[in-house]
Short mmCIF file of C-alpha atoms in Angstrom, two decimals:
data_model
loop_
_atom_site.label_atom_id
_atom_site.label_comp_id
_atom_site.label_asym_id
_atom_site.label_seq_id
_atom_site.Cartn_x
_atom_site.Cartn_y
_atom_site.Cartn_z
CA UNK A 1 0.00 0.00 0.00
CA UNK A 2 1.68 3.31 -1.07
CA UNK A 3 1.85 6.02 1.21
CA UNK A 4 -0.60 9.44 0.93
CA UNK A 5 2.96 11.45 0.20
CA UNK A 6 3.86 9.46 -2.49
CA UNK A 7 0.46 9.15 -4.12
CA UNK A 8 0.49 13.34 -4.26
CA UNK A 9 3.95 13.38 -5.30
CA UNK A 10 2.53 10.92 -8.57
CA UNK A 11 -0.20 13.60 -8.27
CA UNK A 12 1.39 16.15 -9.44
CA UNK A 13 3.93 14.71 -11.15
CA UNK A 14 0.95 13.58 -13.81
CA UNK A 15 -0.50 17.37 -13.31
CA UNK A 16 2.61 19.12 -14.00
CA UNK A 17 2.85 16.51 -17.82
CA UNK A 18 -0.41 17.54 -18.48
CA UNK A 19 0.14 20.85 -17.95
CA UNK A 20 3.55 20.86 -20.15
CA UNK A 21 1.98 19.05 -23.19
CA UNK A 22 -1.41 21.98 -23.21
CA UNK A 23 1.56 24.74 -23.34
CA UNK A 24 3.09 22.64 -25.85
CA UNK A 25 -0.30 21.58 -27.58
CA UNK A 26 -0.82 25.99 -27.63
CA UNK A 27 2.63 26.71 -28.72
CA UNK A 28 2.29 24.36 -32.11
CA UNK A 29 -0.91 25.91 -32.60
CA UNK A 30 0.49 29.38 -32.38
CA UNK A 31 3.19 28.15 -34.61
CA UNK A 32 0.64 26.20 -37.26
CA UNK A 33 -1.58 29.86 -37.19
CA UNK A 34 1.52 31.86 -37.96
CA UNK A 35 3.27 29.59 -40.80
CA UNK A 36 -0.71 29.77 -42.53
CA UNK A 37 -0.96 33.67 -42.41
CA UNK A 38 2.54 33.50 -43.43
CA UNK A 39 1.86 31.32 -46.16
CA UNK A 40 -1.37 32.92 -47.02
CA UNK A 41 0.27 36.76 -47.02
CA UNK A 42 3.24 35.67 -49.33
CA UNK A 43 1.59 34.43 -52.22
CA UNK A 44 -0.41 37.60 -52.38
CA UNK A 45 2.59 40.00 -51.65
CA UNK A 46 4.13 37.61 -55.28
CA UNK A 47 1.79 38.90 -56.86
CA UNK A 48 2.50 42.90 -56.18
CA UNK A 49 6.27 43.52 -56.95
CA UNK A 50 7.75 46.01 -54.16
CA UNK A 51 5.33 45.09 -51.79
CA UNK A 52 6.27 44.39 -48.17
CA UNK A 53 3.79 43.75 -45.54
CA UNK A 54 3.74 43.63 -41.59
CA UNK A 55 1.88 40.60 -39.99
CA UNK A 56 1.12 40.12 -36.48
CA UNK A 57 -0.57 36.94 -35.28
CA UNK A 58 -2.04 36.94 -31.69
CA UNK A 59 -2.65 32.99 -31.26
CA UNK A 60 -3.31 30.96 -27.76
CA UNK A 61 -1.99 34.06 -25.47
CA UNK A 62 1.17 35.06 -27.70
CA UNK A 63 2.19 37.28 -30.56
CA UNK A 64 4.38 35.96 -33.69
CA UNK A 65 5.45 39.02 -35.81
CA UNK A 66 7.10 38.77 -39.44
CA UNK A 67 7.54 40.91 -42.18
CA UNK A 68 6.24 39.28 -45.91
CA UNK A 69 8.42 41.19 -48.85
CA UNK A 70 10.48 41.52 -51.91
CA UNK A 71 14.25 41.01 -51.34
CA UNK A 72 16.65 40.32 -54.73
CA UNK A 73 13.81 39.63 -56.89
CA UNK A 74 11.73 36.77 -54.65
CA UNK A 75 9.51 36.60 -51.59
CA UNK A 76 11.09 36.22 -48.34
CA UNK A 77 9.65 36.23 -45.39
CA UNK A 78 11.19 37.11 -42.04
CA UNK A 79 11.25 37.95 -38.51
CA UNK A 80 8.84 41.11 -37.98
CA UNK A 81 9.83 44.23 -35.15
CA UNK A 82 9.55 43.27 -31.70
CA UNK A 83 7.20 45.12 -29.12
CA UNK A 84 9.19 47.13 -27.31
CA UNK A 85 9.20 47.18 -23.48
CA UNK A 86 6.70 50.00 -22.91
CA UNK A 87 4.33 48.28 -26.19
CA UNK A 88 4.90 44.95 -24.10
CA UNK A 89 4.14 46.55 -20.55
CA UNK A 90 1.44 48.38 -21.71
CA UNK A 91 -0.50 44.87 -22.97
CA UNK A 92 -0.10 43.16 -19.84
CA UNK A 93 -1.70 45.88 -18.20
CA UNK A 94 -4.61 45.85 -20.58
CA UNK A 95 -5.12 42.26 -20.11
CA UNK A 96 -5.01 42.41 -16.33
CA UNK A 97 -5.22 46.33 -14.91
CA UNK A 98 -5.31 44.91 -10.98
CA UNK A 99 -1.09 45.14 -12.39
CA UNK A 100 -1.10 48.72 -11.19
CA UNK A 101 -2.91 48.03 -8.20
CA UNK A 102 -0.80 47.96 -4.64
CA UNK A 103 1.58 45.06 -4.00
CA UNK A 104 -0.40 42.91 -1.95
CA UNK A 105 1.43 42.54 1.91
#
């Protein structure tokens, strides 16, 4: 007969798995979202010669940036500009204003 500590310690040992594939399960989403806009955005941008277009793709919690354009005479697409820290802060306190409420003692 197993002991209650090392029944919770299976527990959350099985919680903490489940937990990592979800996060993992939302990150290849993320990823499969953002290779399809990608995907989608280039083969309109080869069809409009000096044409570059921004994408950002808010997927599962996250944003995926990349820029779609011409560079020596094909499509490329690449990395897009990163949020700065103040663009960054200033989301997080959208999504959850009790941020700039007092530190709790």
């Amino acid at each position: 007969m197993r002991d209650a500590f090392g029944e919770a310690l299976e527990r959350m040992a099985r919680r903490e798995e489940l937990e990592r594939l979800r996060a993992e399960a939302a990150a290849n989403k993320r990823t499969s979202v953002a290779a399809e806009v990608a995907e989608a955005v280039r083969r309109v941008v080869e069809r409009h010669p000096d044409t570059t277009v921004t994408v950002s793709v808010e997927s599962a919690g996250a944003s995926t940036a990349f820029l779609v354009g011409w560079a020596n005479d094909a499509v490329s697409i690449s990395p897009g500009p990163v949020k700065d820290a103040a663009a960054q802060l200033a989301e997080l306190i959208r999504q959850d204003p009790t941020l700039l409420g007092p530190d709790p003692d």
